[in-house]
PDB file of C-alpha atoms in Angstrom:
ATOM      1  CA  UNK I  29      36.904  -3.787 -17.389  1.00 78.00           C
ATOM      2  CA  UNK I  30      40.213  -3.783 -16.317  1.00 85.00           C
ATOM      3  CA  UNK I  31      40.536   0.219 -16.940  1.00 87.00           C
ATOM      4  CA  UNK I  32      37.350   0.469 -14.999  1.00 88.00           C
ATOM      5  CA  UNK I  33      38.108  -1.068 -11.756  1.00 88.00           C
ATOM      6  CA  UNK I  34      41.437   1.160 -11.915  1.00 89.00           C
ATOM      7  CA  UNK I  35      39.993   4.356 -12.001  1.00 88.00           C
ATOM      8  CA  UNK I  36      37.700   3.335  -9.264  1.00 89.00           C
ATOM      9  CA  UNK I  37      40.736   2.331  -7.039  1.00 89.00           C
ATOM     10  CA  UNK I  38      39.384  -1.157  -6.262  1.00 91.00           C
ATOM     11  CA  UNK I  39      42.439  -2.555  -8.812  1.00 93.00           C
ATOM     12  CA  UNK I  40      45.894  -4.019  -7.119  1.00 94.00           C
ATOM     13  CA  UNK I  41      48.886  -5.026  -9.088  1.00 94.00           C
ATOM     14  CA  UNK I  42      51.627  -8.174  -8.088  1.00 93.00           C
ATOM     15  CA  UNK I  43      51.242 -11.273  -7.371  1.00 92.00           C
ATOM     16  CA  UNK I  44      52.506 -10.724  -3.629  1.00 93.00           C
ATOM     17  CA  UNK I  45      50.022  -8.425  -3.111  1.00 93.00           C
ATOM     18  CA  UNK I  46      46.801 -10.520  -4.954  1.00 93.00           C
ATOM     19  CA  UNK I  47      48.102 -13.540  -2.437  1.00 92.00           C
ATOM     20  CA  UNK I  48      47.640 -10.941   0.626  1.00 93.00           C
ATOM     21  CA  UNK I  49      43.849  -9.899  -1.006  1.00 92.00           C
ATOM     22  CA  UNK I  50      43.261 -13.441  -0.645  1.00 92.00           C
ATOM     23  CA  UNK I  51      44.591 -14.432   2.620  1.00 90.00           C
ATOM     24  CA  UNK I  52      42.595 -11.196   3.973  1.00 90.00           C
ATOM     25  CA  UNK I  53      39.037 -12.337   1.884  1.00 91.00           C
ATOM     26  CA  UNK I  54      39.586  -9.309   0.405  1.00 92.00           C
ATOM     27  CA  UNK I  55      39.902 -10.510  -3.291  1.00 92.00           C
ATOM     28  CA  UNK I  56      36.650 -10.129  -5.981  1.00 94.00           C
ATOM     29  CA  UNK I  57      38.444 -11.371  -9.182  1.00 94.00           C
ATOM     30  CA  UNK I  58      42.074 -11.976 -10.538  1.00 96.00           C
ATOM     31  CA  UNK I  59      43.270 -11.056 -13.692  1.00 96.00           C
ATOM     32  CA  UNK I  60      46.678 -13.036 -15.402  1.00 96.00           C
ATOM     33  CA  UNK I  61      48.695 -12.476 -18.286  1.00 95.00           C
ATOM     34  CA  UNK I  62      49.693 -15.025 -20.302  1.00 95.00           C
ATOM     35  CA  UNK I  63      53.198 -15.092 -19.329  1.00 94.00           C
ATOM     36  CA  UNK I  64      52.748 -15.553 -15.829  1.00 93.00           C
ATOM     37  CA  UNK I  65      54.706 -17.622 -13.379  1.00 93.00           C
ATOM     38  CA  UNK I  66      53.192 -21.303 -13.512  1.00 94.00           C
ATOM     39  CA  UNK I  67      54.477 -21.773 -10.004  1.00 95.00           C
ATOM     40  CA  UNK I  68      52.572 -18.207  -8.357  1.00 93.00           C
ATOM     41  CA  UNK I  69      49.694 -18.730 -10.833  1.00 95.00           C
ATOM     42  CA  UNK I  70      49.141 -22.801  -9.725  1.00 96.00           C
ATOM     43  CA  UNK I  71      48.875 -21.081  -6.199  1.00 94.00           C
ATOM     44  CA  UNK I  72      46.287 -18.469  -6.941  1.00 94.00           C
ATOM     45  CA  UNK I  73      44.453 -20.780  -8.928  1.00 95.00           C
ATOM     46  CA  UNK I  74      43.985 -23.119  -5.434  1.00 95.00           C
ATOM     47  CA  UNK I  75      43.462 -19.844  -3.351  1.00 93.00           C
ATOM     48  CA  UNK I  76      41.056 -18.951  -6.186  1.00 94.00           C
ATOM     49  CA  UNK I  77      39.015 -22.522  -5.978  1.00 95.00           C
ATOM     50  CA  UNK I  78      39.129 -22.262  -1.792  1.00 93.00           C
ATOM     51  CA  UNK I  79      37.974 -18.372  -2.446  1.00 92.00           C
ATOM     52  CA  UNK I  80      35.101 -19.143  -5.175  1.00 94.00           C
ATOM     53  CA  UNK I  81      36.911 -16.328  -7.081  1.00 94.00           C
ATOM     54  CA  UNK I  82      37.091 -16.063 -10.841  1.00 95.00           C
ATOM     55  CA  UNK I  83      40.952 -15.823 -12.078  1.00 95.00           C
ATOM     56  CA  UNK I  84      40.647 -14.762 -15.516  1.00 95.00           C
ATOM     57  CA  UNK I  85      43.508 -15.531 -18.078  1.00 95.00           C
ATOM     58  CA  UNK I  86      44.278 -12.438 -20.392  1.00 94.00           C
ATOM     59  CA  UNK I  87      45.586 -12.825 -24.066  1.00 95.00           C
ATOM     60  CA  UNK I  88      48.106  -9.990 -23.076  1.00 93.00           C
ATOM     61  CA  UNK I  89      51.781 -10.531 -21.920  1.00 94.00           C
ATOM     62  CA  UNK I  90      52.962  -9.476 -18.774  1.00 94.00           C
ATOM     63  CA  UNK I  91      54.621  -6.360 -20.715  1.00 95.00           C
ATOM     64  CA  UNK I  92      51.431  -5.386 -22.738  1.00 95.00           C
ATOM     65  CA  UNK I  93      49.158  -5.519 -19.367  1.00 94.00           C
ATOM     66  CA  UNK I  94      51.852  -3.455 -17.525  1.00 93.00           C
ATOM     67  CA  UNK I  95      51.216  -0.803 -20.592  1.00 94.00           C
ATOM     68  CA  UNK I  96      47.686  -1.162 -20.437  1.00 92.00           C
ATOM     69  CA  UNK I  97      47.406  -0.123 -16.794  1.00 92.00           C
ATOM     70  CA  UNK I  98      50.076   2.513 -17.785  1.00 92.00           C
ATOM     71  CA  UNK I  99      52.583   0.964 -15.337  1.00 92.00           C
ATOM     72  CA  UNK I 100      56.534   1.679 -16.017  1.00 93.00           C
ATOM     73  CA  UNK I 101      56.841  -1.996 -15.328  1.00 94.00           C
ATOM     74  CA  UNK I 102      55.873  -5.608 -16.213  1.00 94.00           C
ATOM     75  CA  UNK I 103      52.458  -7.084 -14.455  1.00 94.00           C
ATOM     76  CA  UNK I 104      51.838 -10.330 -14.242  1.00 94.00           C
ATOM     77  CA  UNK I 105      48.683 -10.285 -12.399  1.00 95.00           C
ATOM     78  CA  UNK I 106      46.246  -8.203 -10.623  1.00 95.00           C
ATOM     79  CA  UNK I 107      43.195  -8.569  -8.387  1.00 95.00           C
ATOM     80  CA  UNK I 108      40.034  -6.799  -8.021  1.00 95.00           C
ATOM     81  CA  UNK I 109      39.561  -6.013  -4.137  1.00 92.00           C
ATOM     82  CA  UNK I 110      36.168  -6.339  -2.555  1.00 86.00           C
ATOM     83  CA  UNK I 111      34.135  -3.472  -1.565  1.00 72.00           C
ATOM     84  CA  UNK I 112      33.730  -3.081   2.313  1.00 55.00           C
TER      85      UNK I 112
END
């Protein structure tokens, strides 16, 4: 899925930049890794509920998602952006 949504260009990774997705109704679907912040993920979860937007919870670490998406860093969380 995840690879998917990347190669389309629809995929956006951070946490800053899922919370701006959200404030601009611009956010499909949020993927987590299991690592992430409780704090940042406790606030996408609520933007998530106001949103009706699935957050989904990955198995993967923040350091095995970054390598999935072939990132040179660690991810924590990305969001699927809306088609306009």
């Amino acid at each position: 899925d995840l690879l998917g949504f990347q190669k389309e260009g629809k995929l956006i990774v951070g946490a800053k930049v899922t919370e701006k997705a959200f404030k601009n109704s611009n956010a499909k679907k949020v993927y987590t890794a299991s690592n992430c912040d409780e704090l940042t993920l406790a606030k996408i979860k609520h933007y998530a509920k106001i949103a009706n937007v699935e957050v989904i919870e990955l198995d993967l670490d923040n350091l095995e998602l970054g390598q999935k998406l072939v990132k040179p860093f660690l991810v924590s969380m990305c969001c699927v952006r809306a088609s306009k």
